Amino acid sequence: MTRLRLLTAALAATVASACSTLAPDYQRPAAPVPASFPQVPDTVSASAAAADALPWRDFFAAPGLRELIALALDNNRDLRVAALNIERARAQYRIQRADLFPAIGASGGQNAQRLPADLVRSNGGGNGDATISRQYSATIGFSVWELDFFGRLRSLNEQALELYLGTEEARRSAQISLVAEVANAWLTLAADRERLALARNTYQTRQESFELTRRSFEAGAVSALDLRQAETLQEDARADAARFAALVAQDENALALLAGTRVPPELLPPQLADTLTAVAELPAGVPSEVLVRRPDILEAERRLRAANANIGAARAAFFPSITLTAAAGSASSTLDGLFSSGSGTWSFVPQIRIPIFEAGRLRANLDVAEIQRDINVAQYERAIQGAFREVADALAERATLAEQLDARRRLVEATAESFRLSEARYKGGVDSYLGLLDAQRTLYGAQLQLIAVRESDAANRIALYKALGGGWQ
């Protein structure tokens, strides 16, 4: 046992002092995007904290939305799968790391052999009778432990480590997506609820107008055409109310799916007009270098590092490999003498293997590893380009949203005044009922468009927050 411990310690010291891996020195590829984002609006502060440093609880101001996001983070099945992938990768890394150390085990056994009489006589042994021999042994040691002189096992261990760290980044990326999806679904529900309320109010108003028109028709004050036009507007609003009611129900189902459980009614949003302060104005850094901190970009880089480490393992396969098998213990021909004095035994079997002819297999494995590294470089660069476009698109939309909102508000005010004037002129007998109908349609359409722009404004803040890597904290 003492000899075995000394041998193990010596071999471990040898491995610790061995040369480094044969993997190429890793260098992060240069980002194939401009140094700064285009079309940065004045509302985005370049000196403020980056979005990825802003926790989602600070970004979203509405208490109901924050509670709903927390509920989704606890119950969403996709995020749960991402977390389990981390545990699986961690276990795989531990398995790979175990190859760096000898696997020590104890064994015990018996070897019994019977020799027939004629074989005993031919060997000139004994009195010519059949014999039975037994041997008992108990040993502890390790077998086929590879000395990692050229870093093959360490390269594979580094590859497993990078893949494990990549799964952690994948979980963060999944959380960012989930936070953004929940917030967008929440805002969509709020907008559809406001559309439903507007459609119902419009239907009620048009229904009252139709009843007045019907009574006027019965009194002979208006034509049948005016009556049917009023009925057309009424039924159009009723159809919209039914359609928006269905959308609200579907939005609630989408929220329940994202949350992974039933959503309490108190967490559902009010109308969009009351939720405009639910998303704070985004303080974002504008240099494009912030993209390399996005979890999905970090995941792509981890995979690139893993591919780089795999090249080291492929290179090490060209060199000799040395394995050791050693054991120490006790052996005896009788069971009661197994641990008696003088029964000690040991064995030490070093083995070296030198590749001479592999029919191109080793070269092909190295080519595969290098090509895979080049593929991961391209994927990493493509991920950065995609992230840059996401941010640039969000900033481009952000630059005009304030103007769109102001224009839509002014349009609603103008169409409301136009409707009031048209109604007064119709009642005064100056204009026909057709002018009043056009004014009603225009006002209703302007109100729906204002709701859509308000929703786009809030959704754009969420998109920019997500694109800049925020939401994983």
Short mmCIF file of N, CA, C and O in Angstrom, two decimals, residues 5-105:
data_model
loop_
_atom_site.label_atom_id
_atom_site.label_comp_id
_atom_site.label_asym_id
_atom_site.label_seq_id
_atom_site.Cartn_x
_atom_site.Cartn_y
_atom_site.Cartn_z
N ARG A 5 0.96 4.19 -2.93
CA ARG A 5 0.75 5.61 -2.68
C ARG A 5 1.93 6.44 -3.19
O ARG A 5 1.74 7.51 -3.78
N LEU A 6 3.14 5.96 -2.97
CA LEU A 6 4.31 6.68 -3.46
C LEU A 6 4.32 6.73 -4.98
O LEU A 6 4.66 7.76 -5.59
N LEU A 7 3.94 5.60 -5.61
CA LEU A 7 3.92 5.55 -7.07
C LEU A 7 2.87 6.52 -7.63
O LEU A 7 3.13 7.27 -8.58
N THR A 8 1.70 6.54 -7.01
CA THR A 8 0.64 7.45 -7.46
C THR A 8 1.06 8.90 -7.32
O THR A 8 0.83 9.72 -8.21
N ALA A 9 1.69 9.24 -6.19
CA ALA A 9 2.13 10.62 -5.98
C ALA A 9 3.19 11.02 -6.99
O ALA A 9 3.18 12.14 -7.52
N ALA A 10 4.09 10.11 -7.29
CA ALA A 10 5.14 10.42 -8.27
C ALA A 10 4.56 10.64 -9.66
O ALA A 10 4.96 11.56 -10.39
N LEU A 11 3.60 9.79 -10.03
CA LEU A 11 3.00 9.93 -11.36
C LEU A 11 2.18 11.21 -11.45
O LEU A 11 2.16 11.89 -12.49
N ALA A 12 1.48 11.56 -10.37
CA ALA A 12 0.71 12.80 -10.38
C ALA A 12 1.62 14.01 -10.53
O ALA A 12 1.30 14.97 -11.23
N ALA A 13 2.78 13.98 -9.86
CA ALA A 13 3.73 15.08 -10.00
C ALA A 13 4.27 15.15 -11.42
O ALA A 13 4.50 16.24 -11.96
N THR A 14 4.46 13.98 -12.04
CA THR A 14 4.93 13.97 -13.42
C THR A 14 3.94 14.62 -14.35
O THR A 14 4.28 15.41 -15.23
N VAL A 15 2.64 14.28 -14.16
CA VAL A 15 1.60 14.85 -15.01
C VAL A 15 1.50 16.36 -14.79
O VAL A 15 1.33 17.14 -15.72
N ALA A 16 1.61 16.79 -13.52
CA ALA A 16 1.47 18.21 -13.23
C ALA A 16 2.57 19.03 -13.88
O ALA A 16 2.37 20.20 -14.23
N SER A 17 3.74 18.43 -14.03
CA SER A 17 4.86 19.15 -14.64
C SER A 17 4.95 18.93 -16.14
O SER A 17 5.90 19.37 -16.77
N ALA A 18 3.98 18.20 -16.70
CA ALA A 18 4.04 17.90 -18.13
C ALA A 18 3.79 19.16 -18.94
O ALA A 18 3.40 20.20 -18.43
N CYS A 19 4.02 19.02 -20.25
CA CYS A 19 3.89 20.19 -21.11
C CYS A 19 2.43 20.61 -21.22
O CYS A 19 1.53 19.87 -20.86
N SER A 20 2.20 21.83 -21.70
CA SER A 20 0.85 22.33 -21.88
C SER A 20 0.19 21.63 -23.06
O SER A 20 0.81 20.84 -23.77
N THR A 21 -1.08 21.95 -23.27
CA THR A 21 -1.81 21.31 -24.35
C THR A 21 -1.32 21.82 -25.70
O THR A 21 -0.65 22.85 -25.81
N LEU A 22 -1.69 21.09 -26.74
CA LEU A 22 -1.30 21.44 -28.10
C LEU A 22 -2.38 22.25 -28.81
O LEU A 22 -2.31 22.43 -30.03
N ALA A 23 -3.36 22.72 -28.07
CA ALA A 23 -4.42 23.53 -28.67
C ALA A 23 -3.86 24.88 -29.11
O ALA A 23 -2.97 25.43 -28.45
N PRO A 24 -4.35 25.44 -30.20
CA PRO A 24 -3.88 26.76 -30.64
C PRO A 24 -4.24 27.82 -29.59
O PRO A 24 -5.21 27.67 -28.86
N ASP A 25 -3.45 28.87 -29.51
CA ASP A 25 -3.76 29.98 -28.62
C ASP A 25 -5.08 30.62 -29.08
O ASP A 25 -5.22 30.99 -30.26
N TYR A 26 -6.00 30.74 -28.14
CA TYR A 26 -7.31 31.28 -28.51
C TYR A 26 -7.25 32.79 -28.64
O TYR A 26 -6.68 33.49 -27.78
N GLN A 27 -7.83 33.30 -29.70
CA GLN A 27 -7.98 34.73 -29.91
C GLN A 27 -9.41 35.00 -30.35
O GLN A 27 -9.88 34.40 -31.31
N ARG A 28 -10.07 35.90 -29.65
CA ARG A 28 -11.45 36.22 -30.00
C ARG A 28 -11.49 36.88 -31.38
O ARG A 28 -10.76 37.84 -31.63
N PRO A 29 -12.33 36.38 -32.28
CA PRO A 29 -12.42 37.00 -33.61
C PRO A 29 -12.92 38.45 -33.49
O PRO A 29 -13.72 38.78 -32.62
N ALA A 30 -12.41 39.28 -34.37
CA ALA A 30 -12.86 40.67 -34.39
C ALA A 30 -14.33 40.72 -34.80
O ALA A 30 -14.76 40.00 -35.70
N ALA A 31 -15.08 41.58 -34.14
CA ALA A 31 -16.51 41.70 -34.45
C ALA A 31 -16.69 42.31 -35.84
O ALA A 31 -16.19 43.41 -36.09
N PRO A 32 -17.39 41.62 -36.74
CA PRO A 32 -17.56 42.11 -38.11
C PRO A 32 -18.70 43.13 -38.22
O PRO A 32 -19.56 43.03 -39.10
N VAL A 33 -18.73 44.10 -37.32
CA VAL A 33 -19.79 45.12 -37.30
C VAL A 33 -19.14 46.46 -37.00
O VAL A 33 -18.02 46.53 -36.47
N PRO A 34 -19.82 47.57 -37.33
CA PRO A 34 -19.28 48.89 -36.98
C PRO A 34 -19.09 49.06 -35.48
O PRO A 34 -19.66 48.33 -34.67
N ALA A 35 -18.29 50.05 -35.10
CA ALA A 35 -17.97 50.27 -33.70
C ALA A 35 -19.12 50.85 -32.92
O ALA A 35 -19.15 50.77 -31.69
N SER A 36 -20.09 51.46 -33.58
CA SER A 36 -21.23 52.06 -32.88
C SER A 36 -22.49 51.81 -33.69
O SER A 36 -22.43 51.52 -34.89
N PHE A 37 -23.61 51.93 -33.00
CA PHE A 37 -24.89 51.70 -33.66
C PHE A 37 -25.34 52.95 -34.40
O PHE A 37 -25.11 54.08 -33.95
N PRO A 38 -26.01 52.78 -35.52
CA PRO A 38 -26.54 53.94 -36.23
C PRO A 38 -27.87 54.39 -35.65
O PRO A 38 -28.53 53.64 -34.93
N GLN A 39 -28.24 55.62 -35.95
CA GLN A 39 -29.57 56.15 -35.65
C GLN A 39 -29.91 56.01 -34.17
O GLN A 39 -30.94 55.47 -33.79
N VAL A 40 -29.00 56.48 -33.31
CA VAL A 40 -29.27 56.46 -31.87
C VAL A 40 -30.12 57.66 -31.51
O VAL A 40 -29.70 58.80 -31.69
N PRO A 41 -31.35 57.49 -31.01
CA PRO A 41 -32.20 58.64 -30.67
C PRO A 41 -31.67 59.38 -29.46
O PRO A 41 -30.92 58.85 -28.66
N ASP A 42 -32.10 60.62 -29.33
CA ASP A 42 -31.64 61.45 -28.22
C ASP A 42 -32.09 60.91 -26.87
O ASP A 42 -31.47 61.18 -25.85
N THR A 43 -33.17 60.14 -26.86
CA THR A 43 -33.71 59.62 -25.59
C THR A 43 -32.86 58.51 -25.02
O THR A 43 -33.04 58.12 -23.88
N VAL A 44 -31.91 57.97 -25.82
CA VAL A 44 -31.04 56.91 -25.34
C VAL A 44 -29.73 57.52 -24.92
O VAL A 44 -29.04 58.13 -25.72
N SER A 45 -29.39 57.36 -23.67
CA SER A 45 -28.20 58.00 -23.12
C SER A 45 -26.99 57.11 -23.29
O SER A 45 -26.97 55.96 -22.86
N ALA A 46 -25.95 57.63 -23.91
CA ALA A 46 -24.73 56.85 -24.12
C ALA A 46 -23.92 56.72 -22.85
O ALA A 46 -23.09 55.83 -22.73
N SER A 47 -24.10 57.61 -21.89
CA SER A 47 -23.30 57.57 -20.67
C SER A 47 -23.97 56.79 -19.55
O SER A 47 -23.39 56.60 -18.50
N ALA A 48 -25.19 56.33 -19.78
CA ALA A 48 -25.90 55.60 -18.73
C ALA A 48 -25.44 54.16 -18.69
O ALA A 48 -24.68 53.69 -19.52
N ALA A 49 -25.94 53.44 -17.69
CA ALA A 49 -25.56 52.04 -17.54
C ALA A 49 -26.09 51.23 -18.71
O ALA A 49 -27.13 51.51 -19.28
N ALA A 50 -25.35 50.18 -19.08
CA ALA A 50 -25.77 49.31 -20.18
C ALA A 50 -26.99 48.51 -19.77
O ALA A 50 -27.23 48.24 -18.60
N ALA A 51 -27.75 48.09 -20.79
CA ALA A 51 -28.99 47.37 -20.51
C ALA A 51 -28.72 46.05 -19.82
O ALA A 51 -29.53 45.60 -19.00
N ASP A 52 -27.61 45.38 -20.15
CA ASP A 52 -27.35 44.08 -19.55
C ASP A 52 -27.01 44.18 -18.06
O ASP A 52 -26.97 43.17 -17.37
N ALA A 53 -26.75 45.39 -17.57
CA ALA A 53 -26.50 45.60 -16.15
C ALA A 53 -27.75 46.07 -15.40
O ALA A 53 -27.68 46.31 -14.20
N LEU A 54 -28.87 46.17 -16.12
CA LEU A 54 -30.12 46.64 -15.52
C LEU A 54 -31.02 45.44 -15.26
O LEU A 54 -31.53 44.83 -16.19
N PRO A 55 -31.24 45.06 -14.00
CA PRO A 55 -32.11 43.91 -13.71
C PRO A 55 -33.53 44.15 -14.21
O PRO A 55 -34.01 45.28 -14.23
N TRP A 56 -34.18 43.08 -14.60
CA TRP A 56 -35.52 43.22 -15.15
C TRP A 56 -36.51 43.77 -14.12
O TRP A 56 -37.49 44.42 -14.48
N ARG A 57 -36.26 43.53 -12.84
CA ARG A 57 -37.16 44.07 -11.82
C ARG A 57 -37.08 45.60 -11.76
O ARG A 57 -38.02 46.26 -11.33
N ASP A 58 -35.93 46.16 -12.16
CA ASP A 58 -35.80 47.61 -12.21
C ASP A 58 -36.30 48.17 -13.54
O ASP A 58 -36.70 49.34 -13.60
N PHE A 59 -36.27 47.35 -14.57
CA PHE A 59 -36.69 47.84 -15.89
C PHE A 59 -38.21 47.92 -16.01
O PHE A 59 -38.75 48.88 -16.57
N PHE A 60 -38.89 46.92 -15.48
CA PHE A 60 -40.36 46.89 -15.56
C PHE A 60 -40.92 47.47 -14.26
O PHE A 60 -40.63 46.98 -13.18
N ALA A 61 -41.74 48.51 -14.41
CA ALA A 61 -42.24 49.23 -13.24
C ALA A 61 -43.56 48.68 -12.71
O ALA A 61 -43.87 48.86 -11.54
N ALA A 62 -44.37 48.05 -13.57
CA ALA A 62 -45.69 47.59 -13.13
C ALA A 62 -45.55 46.40 -12.20
O ALA A 62 -44.96 45.38 -12.56
N PRO A 63 -46.09 46.47 -10.96
CA PRO A 63 -45.97 45.35 -10.02
C PRO A 63 -46.57 44.05 -10.57
O PRO A 63 -46.01 42.97 -10.38
N GLY A 64 -47.72 44.15 -11.24
CA GLY A 64 -48.34 42.94 -11.79
C GLY A 64 -47.46 42.27 -12.82
O GLY A 64 -47.35 41.03 -12.86
N LEU A 65 -46.80 43.04 -13.67
CA LEU A 65 -45.92 42.48 -14.68
C LEU A 65 -44.70 41.83 -14.03
O LEU A 65 -44.26 40.75 -14.43
N ARG A 66 -44.14 42.48 -13.01
CA ARG A 66 -42.99 41.89 -12.32
C ARG A 66 -43.36 40.56 -11.67
O ARG A 66 -42.60 39.58 -11.75
N GLU A 67 -44.52 40.50 -11.04
CA GLU A 67 -44.95 39.25 -10.41
C GLU A 67 -45.20 38.17 -11.46
O GLU A 67 -44.89 36.99 -11.24
N LEU A 68 -45.74 38.56 -12.60
CA LEU A 68 -46.00 37.59 -13.65
C LEU A 68 -44.70 37.04 -14.23
O LEU A 68 -44.59 35.84 -14.50
N ILE A 69 -43.69 37.90 -14.41
CA ILE A 69 -42.40 37.44 -14.90
C ILE A 69 -41.77 36.47 -13.91
O ILE A 69 -41.23 35.43 -14.29
N ALA A 70 -41.83 36.81 -12.62
CA ALA A 70 -41.29 35.91 -11.60
C ALA A 70 -42.01 34.57 -11.62
O ALA A 70 -41.39 33.51 -11.46
N LEU A 71 -43.32 34.60 -11.82
CA LEU A 71 -44.10 33.36 -11.90
C LEU A 71 -43.64 32.52 -13.09
O LEU A 71 -43.50 31.29 -12.98
N ALA A 72 -43.40 33.16 -14.22
CA ALA A 72 -42.95 32.44 -15.41
C ALA A 72 -41.55 31.87 -15.22
O ALA A 72 -41.27 30.74 -15.65
N LEU A 73 -40.67 32.60 -14.58
CA LEU A 73 -39.31 32.10 -14.35
C LEU A 73 -39.31 30.87 -13.45
O LEU A 73 -38.42 30.02 -13.54
N ASP A 74 -40.31 30.76 -12.59
CA ASP A 74 -40.39 29.60 -11.70
C ASP A 74 -41.07 28.39 -12.35
O ASP A 74 -40.78 27.26 -11.95
N ASN A 75 -41.93 28.63 -13.35
CA ASN A 75 -42.77 27.53 -13.83
C ASN A 75 -42.64 27.23 -15.32
O ASN A 75 -43.14 26.19 -15.75
N ASN A 76 -42.00 28.09 -16.10
CA ASN A 76 -41.92 27.86 -17.53
C ASN A 76 -41.11 26.60 -17.83
O ASN A 76 -39.99 26.43 -17.33
N ARG A 77 -41.66 25.72 -18.67
CA ARG A 77 -41.01 24.44 -18.94
C ARG A 77 -39.78 24.58 -19.82
O ARG A 77 -38.81 23.84 -19.66
N ASP A 78 -39.79 25.51 -20.76
CA ASP A 78 -38.61 25.70 -21.60
C ASP A 78 -37.41 26.14 -20.76
O ASP A 78 -36.29 25.66 -20.98
N LEU A 79 -37.63 27.04 -19.82
CA LEU A 79 -36.54 27.47 -18.95
C LEU A 79 -36.10 26.35 -18.03
O LEU A 79 -34.91 26.23 -17.71
N ARG A 80 -37.04 25.51 -17.64
CA ARG A 80 -36.68 24.36 -16.80
C ARG A 80 -35.80 23.39 -17.57
O ARG A 80 -34.83 22.83 -17.03
N VAL A 81 -36.11 23.18 -18.84
CA VAL A 81 -35.26 22.32 -19.69
C VAL A 81 -33.86 22.90 -19.81
O VAL A 81 -32.86 22.18 -19.76
N ALA A 82 -33.76 24.23 -19.98
CA ALA A 82 -32.45 24.87 -20.08
C ALA A 82 -31.64 24.67 -18.80
O ALA A 82 -30.43 24.43 -18.85
N ALA A 83 -32.30 24.75 -17.64
CA ALA A 83 -31.61 24.52 -16.38
C ALA A 83 -31.15 23.07 -16.25
O ALA A 83 -30.05 22.78 -15.76
N LEU A 84 -31.98 22.13 -16.70
CA LEU A 84 -31.59 20.72 -16.65
C LEU A 84 -30.44 20.43 -17.62
O LEU A 84 -29.59 19.57 -17.35
N ASN A 85 -30.40 21.14 -18.73
CA ASN A 85 -29.27 20.99 -19.65
C ASN A 85 -27.96 21.39 -18.98
O ASN A 85 -26.91 20.81 -19.25
N ILE A 86 -28.02 22.40 -18.12
CA ILE A 86 -26.82 22.80 -17.37
C ILE A 86 -26.36 21.66 -16.46
O ILE A 86 -25.18 21.34 -16.39
N GLU A 87 -27.31 21.06 -15.75
CA GLU A 87 -26.95 19.96 -14.86
C GLU A 87 -26.37 18.79 -15.63
O GLU A 87 -25.39 18.16 -15.19
N ARG A 88 -26.93 18.49 -16.80
CA ARG A 88 -26.39 17.41 -17.62
C ARG A 88 -24.98 17.74 -18.09
O ARG A 88 -24.08 16.88 -18.04
N ALA A 89 -24.75 18.96 -18.55
CA ALA A 89 -23.42 19.36 -19.01
C ALA A 89 -22.41 19.35 -17.87
O ALA A 89 -21.25 18.98 -18.06
N ARG A 90 -22.87 19.75 -16.66
CA ARG A 90 -21.97 19.71 -15.51
C ARG A 90 -21.55 18.28 -15.20
O ARG A 90 -20.37 18.00 -14.92
N ALA A 91 -22.49 17.35 -15.28
CA ALA A 91 -22.16 15.94 -15.03
C ALA A 91 -21.23 15.40 -16.10
O ALA A 91 -20.28 14.66 -15.80
N GLN A 92 -21.44 15.77 -17.35
CA GLN A 92 -20.55 15.33 -18.43
C GLN A 92 -19.14 15.89 -18.25
O GLN A 92 -18.16 15.21 -18.53
N TYR A 93 -19.05 17.12 -17.78
CA TYR A 93 -17.74 17.70 -17.52
C TYR A 93 -17.03 16.94 -16.40
O TYR A 93 -15.82 16.67 -16.48
N ARG A 94 -17.76 16.59 -15.36
CA ARG A 94 -17.16 15.83 -14.26
C ARG A 94 -16.69 14.46 -14.73
O ARG A 94 -15.64 13.97 -14.29
N ILE A 95 -17.45 13.85 -15.65
CA ILE A 95 -17.02 12.55 -16.20
C ILE A 95 -15.72 12.70 -16.97
O ILE A 95 -14.78 11.91 -16.81
N GLN A 96 -15.65 13.74 -17.81
CA GLN A 96 -14.44 13.95 -18.61
C GLN A 96 -13.25 14.30 -17.72
O GLN A 96 -12.13 13.85 -17.94
N ARG A 97 -13.50 15.10 -16.69
CA ARG A 97 -12.41 15.50 -15.79
C ARG A 97 -11.86 14.32 -15.02
O ARG A 97 -10.66 14.28 -14.68
N ALA A 98 -12.68 13.31 -14.76
CA ALA A 98 -12.23 12.14 -14.01
C ALA A 98 -11.14 11.38 -14.75
O ALA A 98 -10.35 10.65 -14.13
N ASP A 99 -11.06 11.51 -16.09
CA ASP A 99 -10.03 10.81 -16.85
C ASP A 99 -8.64 11.32 -16.54
O ASP A 99 -7.64 10.65 -16.86
N LEU A 100 -8.52 12.49 -15.93
CA LEU A 100 -7.20 13.02 -15.57
C LEU A 100 -6.58 12.28 -14.38
O LEU A 100 -5.38 12.39 -14.15
N PHE A 101 -7.38 11.55 -13.64
CA PHE A 101 -6.92 10.90 -12.42
C PHE A 101 -7.06 9.39 -12.55
O PHE A 101 -7.93 8.89 -13.27
N PRO A 102 -6.20 8.65 -11.85
CA PRO A 102 -6.33 7.19 -11.91
C PRO A 102 -7.57 6.72 -11.17
O PRO A 102 -7.95 7.28 -10.14
N ALA A 103 -8.23 5.72 -11.73
CA ALA A 103 -9.40 5.12 -11.09
C ALA A 103 -8.91 3.96 -10.23
O ALA A 103 -8.53 2.90 -10.74
N ILE A 104 -8.89 4.18 -8.93
CA ILE A 104 -8.36 3.19 -7.99
C ILE A 104 -9.49 2.32 -7.48
O ILE A 104 -10.55 2.82 -7.08
N GLY A 105 -9.27 1.03 -7.51
CA GLY A 105 -10.29 0.10 -7.05
C GLY A 105 -9.66 -1.11 -6.37
O GLY A 105 -8.48 -1.42 -6.59
#
